[in-house]
Amino acid sequence: MRYSTSSWHSHLSHITLHFIHLPETDSTNLWLRNHADEFSSEEFTVVWTDHQTAGRGCGTNIWESASGENLLFSVLCHPKNIPAIQQFLLLETMALAIKDILDRTLPHDKEIKIKWPNDIYWHDSKLGGTLTECALNGQNMRWCIIGTGLNINQTVFSSQLHNPVSLAQITGKHLELSPLLHRICEAFILRLQHLENELDTFIDQLQEEYMSALFRRHGFHPFHDAHETFEAEIVSIAPDGTLTLRDKQQRLRNYKFKEISFKI
């Protein structure tokens, strides 16, 4: 597979991001997983593509995207001082970095929300999502790949998709992909560096920001687990990603990924 590379120096934190562009690949996450050990642990490597033939979302979900119209990328990092059991913090960090940049791109009345655990939402429509996969070294992470798909310029979607939306549909404008990618990656790395350097202090701020940005953060909303549909409110999300709900009978319910779904 032929690809192009480039380096970009951040003026904010004296870091260098190495970008690898693939015209087409099965999955940017899979490509990085297969090449992860070829890159220095001191580097941040970003692989992005025009088209994925086997892009996926959380669990068994498939990510569908028109060629060349959206952002499809994965970031390889080597987290320091973050226990493997808290790798959900990296998912939160990327989601908030995306929100940081997209909120600046959209009009003030069109704020981005994060639907637990990994979706980027605008109102009741899905703008994108993230997922992580990590290689462990004991209780630490040897490396972690954070994969992201964002609908940017696509305006026609498959009827099989439930509730997609793109930035172009929201703003009525076509956006350049590369500058947007650079800004998101820089925002992610800046947040990650704060987390690595001051975990005990910054983790509380990160959790607070994530909670404030949550889709349907306040009030009772319908959820569905393996047994029933019920209404509940979000109470908290732990650093390992566990979601705690309180139902109308005041019972606390705890859920891991894929154990609970929102009724949209």
mmCIF file of C-alpha atoms in Angstrom:
data_model
loop_
_atom_site.group_PDB
_atom_site.id
_atom_site.type_symbol
_atom_site.label_atom_id
_atom_site.label_comp_id
_atom_site.label_asym_id
_atom_site.label_seq_id
_atom_site.Cartn_x
_atom_site.Cartn_y
_atom_site.Cartn_z
ATOM 1 C CA MET A 1 0.000 0.000 0.000
ATOM 2 C CA ARG A 2 1.442 3.375 -1.035
ATOM 3 C CA TYR A 3 1.000 6.232 1.386
ATOM 4 C CA SER A 4 2.263 9.727 2.102
ATOM 5 C CA THR A 5 3.730 11.061 5.325
ATOM 6 C CA SER A 6 4.116 14.511 6.822
ATOM 7 C CA SER A 7 5.105 16.059 10.136
ATOM 8 C CA TRP A 8 3.377 18.944 11.843
ATOM 9 C CA HIS A 9 4.911 20.937 14.682
ATOM 10 C CA SER A 10 2.522 22.258 17.289
ATOM 11 C CA HIS A 11 3.250 25.849 18.273
ATOM 12 C CA LEU A 12 1.510 25.340 21.621
ATOM 13 C CA SER A 13 3.388 22.480 23.246
ATOM 14 C CA HIS A 14 6.536 21.823 21.195
ATOM 15 C CA ILE A 15 5.315 18.465 19.996
ATOM 16 C CA THR A 16 5.528 16.843 16.598
ATOM 17 C CA LEU A 17 2.720 14.790 15.117
ATOM 18 C CA HIS A 18 3.541 12.363 12.339
ATOM 19 C CA PHE A 19 0.689 12.028 9.842
ATOM 20 C CA ILE A 20 0.336 9.072 7.495
ATOM 21 C CA HIS A 21 -2.278 9.395 4.763
ATOM 22 C CA LEU A 22 -3.676 6.238 3.165
ATOM 23 C CA PRO A 23 -5.920 6.702 0.118
ATOM 24 C CA GLU A 24 -7.775 3.543 1.189
ATOM 25 C CA THR A 25 -7.412 0.944 3.924
ATOM 26 C CA ASP A 26 -9.530 -1.635 5.689
ATOM 27 C CA SER A 27 -9.303 0.228 9.001
ATOM 28 C CA THR A 28 -6.952 2.920 10.315
ATOM 29 C CA ASN A 29 -7.041 1.221 13.720
ATOM 30 C CA LEU A 30 -6.058 -2.105 12.198
ATOM 31 C CA TRP A 31 -3.259 -0.508 10.143
ATOM 32 C CA LEU A 32 -1.791 1.108 13.248
ATOM 33 C CA ARG A 33 -2.209 -2.055 15.305
ATOM 34 C CA ASN A 34 -0.173 -3.961 12.706
ATOM 35 C CA HIS A 35 2.571 -1.298 12.693
ATOM 36 C CA ALA A 36 2.449 -0.008 16.275
ATOM 37 C CA ASP A 37 5.832 -1.388 17.312
ATOM 38 C CA GLU A 38 7.548 0.378 14.379
ATOM 39 C CA PHE A 39 7.027 3.809 15.930
ATOM 40 C CA SER A 40 8.883 5.438 18.795
ATOM 41 C CA SER A 41 7.139 5.613 22.165
ATOM 42 C CA GLU A 42 7.997 9.329 22.188
ATOM 43 C CA GLU A 43 6.014 10.006 19.006
ATOM 44 C CA PHE A 44 2.377 10.650 18.235
ATOM 45 C CA THR A 45 1.402 8.982 14.964
ATOM 46 C CA VAL A 46 -1.845 9.786 13.161
ATOM 47 C CA VAL A 47 -3.131 7.613 10.319
ATOM 48 C CA TRP A 48 -5.997 8.976 8.255
ATOM 49 C CA THR A 49 -7.693 7.765 5.111
ATOM 50 C CA ASP A 50 -10.150 8.803 2.434
ATOM 51 C CA HIS A 51 -11.986 5.492 2.606
ATOM 52 C CA GLN A 52 -12.241 2.507 4.949
ATOM 53 C CA THR A 53 -13.409 -0.821 3.602
ATOM 54 C CA ALA A 54 -13.955 -2.322 7.057
ATOM 55 C CA GLY A 55 -14.434 0.594 9.409
ATOM 56 C CA ARG A 56 -16.155 -0.296 12.637
ATOM 57 C CA GLY A 57 -17.791 1.309 15.615
ATOM 58 C CA CYS A 58 -18.171 0.097 19.163
ATOM 59 C CA GLY A 59 -18.674 -3.653 19.487
ATOM 60 C CA THR A 60 -19.937 -5.172 16.236
ATOM 61 C CA ASN A 61 -21.217 -1.893 14.766
ATOM 62 C CA ILE A 62 -20.057 -0.903 11.282
ATOM 63 C CA TRP A 63 -18.983 2.635 10.437
ATOM 64 C CA GLU A 64 -20.156 3.737 6.986
ATOM 65 C CA SER A 65 -18.614 6.741 5.236
ATOM 66 C CA ALA A 66 -18.556 8.153 1.704
ATOM 67 C CA SER A 67 -15.050 8.248 0.225
ATOM 68 C CA GLY A 68 -13.170 11.515 0.723
ATOM 69 C CA GLU A 69 -15.979 13.345 2.480
ATOM 70 C CA ASN A 70 -15.341 12.665 6.154
ATOM 71 C CA LEU A 71 -12.597 12.379 8.750
ATOM 72 C CA LEU A 72 -11.480 8.803 9.394
ATOM 73 C CA PHE A 73 -8.365 8.648 11.538
ATOM 74 C CA SER A 74 -6.562 6.886 14.377
ATOM 75 C CA VAL A 75 -3.988 8.219 16.822
ATOM 76 C CA LEU A 76 -1.243 6.040 18.278
ATOM 77 C CA CYS A 77 0.019 7.173 21.666
ATOM 78 C CA HIS A 78 2.002 5.728 24.560
ATOM 79 C CA PRO A 79 0.224 6.948 27.704
ATOM 80 C CA LYS A 80 2.383 7.591 30.735
ATOM 81 C CA ASN A 81 1.223 7.367 34.353
ATOM 82 C CA ILE A 82 -2.307 6.263 33.391
ATOM 83 C CA PRO A 83 -3.217 2.797 34.724
ATOM 84 C CA ALA A 84 -4.594 0.348 32.174
ATOM 85 C CA ILE A 85 -7.790 0.015 34.201
ATOM 86 C CA GLN A 86 -8.454 3.712 33.517
ATOM 87 C CA GLN A 87 -8.038 3.600 29.733
ATOM 88 C CA PHE A 88 -11.562 5.015 29.367
ATOM 89 C CA LEU A 89 -9.939 8.344 30.265
ATOM 90 C CA LEU A 90 -8.363 8.342 26.792
ATOM 91 C CA LEU A 91 -11.790 7.954 25.193
ATOM 92 C CA GLU A 92 -13.038 10.879 27.275
ATOM 93 C CA THR A 93 -9.973 12.926 26.313
ATOM 94 C CA MET A 94 -10.528 12.440 22.574
ATOM 95 C CA ALA A 95 -14.283 13.079 22.831
ATOM 96 C CA LEU A 96 -13.662 16.351 24.656
ATOM 97 C CA ALA A 97 -10.934 17.351 22.194
ATOM 98 C CA ILE A 98 -13.399 16.838 19.333
ATOM 99 C CA LYS A 99 -15.982 18.877 21.204
ATOM 100 C CA ASP A 100 -13.386 21.617 21.817
ATOM 101 C CA ILE A 101 -12.802 22.051 18.089
ATOM 102 C CA LEU A 102 -16.303 21.433 16.736
ATOM 103 C CA ASP A 103 -17.878 23.850 19.203
ATOM 104 C CA ARG A 104 -15.597 26.543 17.733
ATOM 105 C CA THR A 105 -16.626 25.506 14.217
ATOM 106 C CA LEU A 106 -20.381 25.599 14.826
ATOM 107 C CA PRO A 107 -22.647 28.542 15.657
ATOM 108 C CA HIS A 108 -22.981 29.181 19.397
ATOM 109 C CA ASP A 109 -26.472 27.676 19.566
ATOM 110 C CA LYS A 110 -25.364 24.353 18.061
ATOM 111 C CA GLU A 111 -23.335 22.788 20.883
ATOM 112 C CA ILE A 112 -21.874 19.300 20.531
ATOM 113 C CA LYS A 113 -22.748 16.620 23.085
ATOM 114 C CA ILE A 114 -21.123 13.275 23.967
ATOM 115 C CA LYS A 115 -23.358 10.200 24.208
ATOM 116 C CA TRP A 116 -21.861 7.632 26.572
ATOM 117 C CA PRO A 117 -19.638 5.878 25.949
ATOM 118 C CA ASN A 118 -18.201 6.993 22.620
ATOM 119 C CA ASP A 119 -20.586 8.870 20.302
ATOM 120 C CA ILE A 120 -20.476 12.507 19.219
ATOM 121 C CA TYR A 121 -23.977 13.978 18.979
ATOM 122 C CA TRP A 122 -25.739 17.090 17.784
ATOM 123 C CA HIS A 123 -29.292 17.174 19.128
ATOM 124 C CA ASP A 124 -30.601 13.621 18.565
ATOM 125 C CA SER A 125 -28.328 12.888 15.586
ATOM 126 C CA LYS A 126 -24.991 11.111 15.466
ATOM 127 C CA LEU A 127 -22.069 13.113 14.119
ATOM 128 C CA GLY A 128 -19.360 10.571 14.848
ATOM 129 C CA GLY A 129 -17.762 8.250 17.334
ATOM 130 C CA THR A 130 -14.512 7.065 18.862
ATOM 131 C CA LEU A 131 -13.115 3.755 20.066
ATOM 132 C CA THR A 132 -9.917 2.654 21.764
ATOM 133 C CA GLU A 133 -7.786 -0.447 21.821
ATOM 134 C CA CYS A 134 -4.705 -0.827 23.974
ATOM 135 C CA ALA A 135 -1.763 -3.168 24.356
ATOM 136 C CA LEU A 136 -1.016 -3.753 28.013
ATOM 137 C CA ASN A 137 2.216 -4.161 29.898
ATOM 138 C CA GLY A 138 1.189 -5.425 33.303
ATOM 139 C CA GLN A 139 -0.982 -2.763 34.917
ATOM 140 C CA ASN A 140 0.122 -0.112 32.412
ATOM 141 C CA MET A 141 -0.542 0.608 28.762
ATOM 142 C CA ARG A 142 2.261 -0.155 26.297
ATOM 143 C CA TRP A 143 0.405 1.744 23.602
ATOM 144 C CA CYS A 144 -3.116 2.850 22.830
ATOM 145 C CA ILE A 145 -4.896 3.540 19.536
ATOM 146 C CA ILE A 146 -7.834 5.942 19.518
ATOM 147 C CA GLY A 147 -9.877 5.629 16.334
ATOM 148 C CA THR A 148 -12.356 8.291 15.238
ATOM 149 C CA GLY A 149 -14.916 8.734 12.496
ATOM 150 C CA LEU A 150 -16.611 12.102 11.989
ATOM 151 C CA ASN A 151 -19.217 13.036 9.375
ATOM 152 C CA ILE A 152 -17.921 16.256 7.858
ATOM 153 C CA ASN A 153 -19.024 16.877 4.258
ATOM 154 C CA GLN A 154 -21.281 13.904 3.489
ATOM 155 C CA THR A 155 -24.907 14.918 2.927
ATOM 156 C CA VAL A 156 -26.496 11.678 1.692
ATOM 157 C CA PHE A 157 -26.478 8.645 3.997
ATOM 158 C CA SER A 158 -27.632 5.066 3.750
ATOM 159 C CA SER A 159 -31.215 4.494 4.838
ATOM 160 C CA GLN A 160 -29.885 1.743 7.100
ATOM 161 C CA LEU A 161 -28.212 4.312 9.348
ATOM 162 C CA HIS A 162 -30.477 5.373 12.190
ATOM 163 C CA ASN A 163 -29.762 9.042 12.816
ATOM 164 C CA PRO A 164 -26.671 10.408 11.009
ATOM 165 C CA VAL A 165 -25.802 14.064 10.546
ATOM 166 C CA SER A 166 -22.745 15.893 9.200
ATOM 167 C CA LEU A 167 -21.120 19.265 9.851
ATOM 168 C CA ALA A 168 -22.020 20.276 6.299
ATOM 169 C CA GLN A 169 -25.689 19.602 7.006
ATOM 170 C CA ILE A 170 -25.536 21.587 10.259
ATOM 171 C CA THR A 171 -23.617 24.582 8.917
ATOM 172 C CA GLY A 172 -24.491 24.537 5.220
ATOM 173 C CA LYS A 173 -20.761 24.813 4.467
ATOM 174 C CA HIS A 174 -18.051 22.568 3.043
ATOM 175 C CA LEU A 175 -15.093 22.171 5.410
ATOM 176 C CA GLU A 176 -11.465 21.374 4.640
ATOM 177 C CA LEU A 177 -10.565 18.070 6.259
ATOM 178 C CA SER A 178 -6.827 18.376 6.893
ATOM 179 C CA PRO A 179 -6.864 21.585 8.998
ATOM 180 C CA LEU A 180 -9.722 20.214 11.065
ATOM 181 C CA LEU A 181 -7.801 16.975 11.647
ATOM 182 C CA HIS A 182 -4.708 18.896 12.779
ATOM 183 C CA ARG A 183 -6.670 20.971 15.272
ATOM 184 C CA ILE A 184 -8.448 17.947 16.766
ATOM 185 C CA CYS A 185 -5.198 15.996 17.165
ATOM 186 C CA GLU A 186 -3.448 18.917 18.809
ATOM 187 C CA ALA A 187 -6.362 19.436 21.206
ATOM 188 C CA PHE A 188 -6.256 15.736 22.098
ATOM 189 C CA ILE A 189 -2.526 15.697 22.767
ATOM 190 C CA LEU A 190 -2.630 18.847 24.877
ATOM 191 C CA ARG A 191 -5.348 17.330 27.043
ATOM 192 C CA LEU A 192 -3.470 14.020 27.229
ATOM 193 C CA GLN A 193 -0.282 15.746 28.364
ATOM 194 C CA HIS A 194 -2.141 17.481 31.187
ATOM 195 C CA LEU A 195 -3.594 14.128 32.227
ATOM 196 C CA GLU A 196 -0.212 12.389 32.145
ATOM 197 C CA ASN A 197 1.584 15.126 34.071
ATOM 198 C CA GLU A 198 -1.058 15.797 36.726
ATOM 199 C CA LEU A 199 -3.316 12.753 36.828
ATOM 200 C CA ASP A 200 -4.611 13.222 40.378
ATOM 201 C CA THR A 201 -5.488 16.860 39.726
ATOM 202 C CA PHE A 202 -6.604 16.767 36.107
ATOM 203 C CA ILE A 203 -8.697 13.595 36.319
ATOM 204 C CA ASP A 204 -11.338 15.415 38.375
ATOM 205 C CA GLN A 205 -11.471 18.256 35.839
ATOM 206 C CA LEU A 206 -11.671 15.796 32.953
ATOM 207 C CA GLN A 207 -14.506 13.869 34.602
ATOM 208 C CA GLU A 208 -16.388 17.072 35.363
ATOM 209 C CA GLU A 209 -16.073 18.311 31.782
ATOM 210 C CA TYR A 210 -17.145 14.963 30.386
ATOM 211 C CA MET A 211 -20.191 14.835 32.652
ATOM 212 C CA SER A 212 -21.162 18.406 31.709
ATOM 213 C CA ALA A 213 -20.916 17.544 27.999
ATOM 214 C CA LEU A 214 -23.063 14.408 28.199
ATOM 215 C CA PHE A 215 -26.025 13.875 25.918
ATOM 216 C CA ARG A 216 -29.214 13.822 28.032
ATOM 217 C CA ARG A 217 -27.196 14.710 31.108
ATOM 218 C CA HIS A 218 -30.163 16.037 33.080
ATOM 219 C CA GLY A 219 -33.603 14.621 33.726
ATOM 220 C CA PHE A 220 -35.102 11.186 33.203
ATOM 221 C CA HIS A 221 -34.789 9.525 29.806
ATOM 222 C CA PRO A 222 -35.632 6.076 28.388
ATOM 223 C CA PHE A 223 -32.963 3.361 28.468
ATOM 224 C CA HIS A 224 -33.019 -0.288 27.512
ATOM 225 C CA ASP A 225 -30.949 -3.090 29.052
ATOM 226 C CA ALA A 226 -31.070 -6.850 28.541
ATOM 227 C CA HIS A 227 -34.269 -7.131 30.581
ATOM 228 C CA GLU A 228 -36.455 -4.056 30.172
ATOM 229 C CA THR A 229 -37.001 -0.491 29.030
ATOM 230 C CA PHE A 230 -37.062 2.022 31.844
ATOM 231 C CA GLU A 231 -36.567 5.720 32.579
ATOM 232 C CA ALA A 232 -33.540 6.891 34.524
ATOM 233 C CA GLU A 233 -31.171 9.792 35.059
ATOM 234 C CA ILE A 234 -27.393 9.771 34.743
ATOM 235 C CA VAL A 235 -25.654 9.866 38.125
ATOM 236 C CA SER A 236 -21.968 9.346 37.336
ATOM 237 C CA ILE A 237 -19.370 7.758 35.084
ATOM 238 C CA ALA A 238 -16.329 6.101 36.660
ATOM 239 C CA PRO A 239 -12.776 6.373 35.272
ATOM 240 C CA ASP A 240 -13.151 2.798 33.978
ATOM 241 C CA GLY A 241 -16.242 3.856 31.997
ATOM 242 C CA THR A 242 -18.924 2.334 34.226
ATOM 243 C CA LEU A 243 -22.203 4.243 33.864
ATOM 244 C CA THR A 244 -24.366 4.679 36.961
ATOM 245 C CA LEU A 245 -28.066 5.462 36.490
ATOM 246 C CA ARG A 246 -30.836 6.185 38.993
ATOM 247 C CA ASP A 247 -34.286 4.971 37.983
ATOM 248 C CA LYS A 248 -37.591 6.455 39.104
ATOM 249 C CA GLN A 249 -37.746 4.013 42.003
ATOM 250 C CA GLN A 250 -34.449 5.578 43.220
ATOM 251 C CA ARG A 251 -32.512 2.398 42.511
ATOM 252 C CA LEU A 252 -28.912 2.772 41.314
ATOM 253 C CA ARG A 253 -28.027 0.695 38.247
ATOM 254 C CA ASN A 254 -24.436 0.172 37.018
ATOM 255 C CA TYR A 255 -23.583 -0.715 33.411
ATOM 256 C CA LYS A 256 -20.476 -1.515 31.386
ATOM 257 C CA PHE A 257 -20.170 -0.932 27.616
ATOM 258 C CA LYS A 258 -22.876 -2.550 25.490
ATOM 259 C CA GLU A 259 -24.964 -3.484 28.541
ATOM 260 C CA ILE A 260 -27.316 -0.521 28.159
ATOM 261 C CA SER A 261 -28.608 1.603 25.283
ATOM 262 C CA PHE A 262 -30.376 4.930 24.960
ATOM 263 C CA LYS A 263 -33.809 4.961 23.367
ATOM 264 C CA ILE A 264 -33.454 7.657 20.708
#
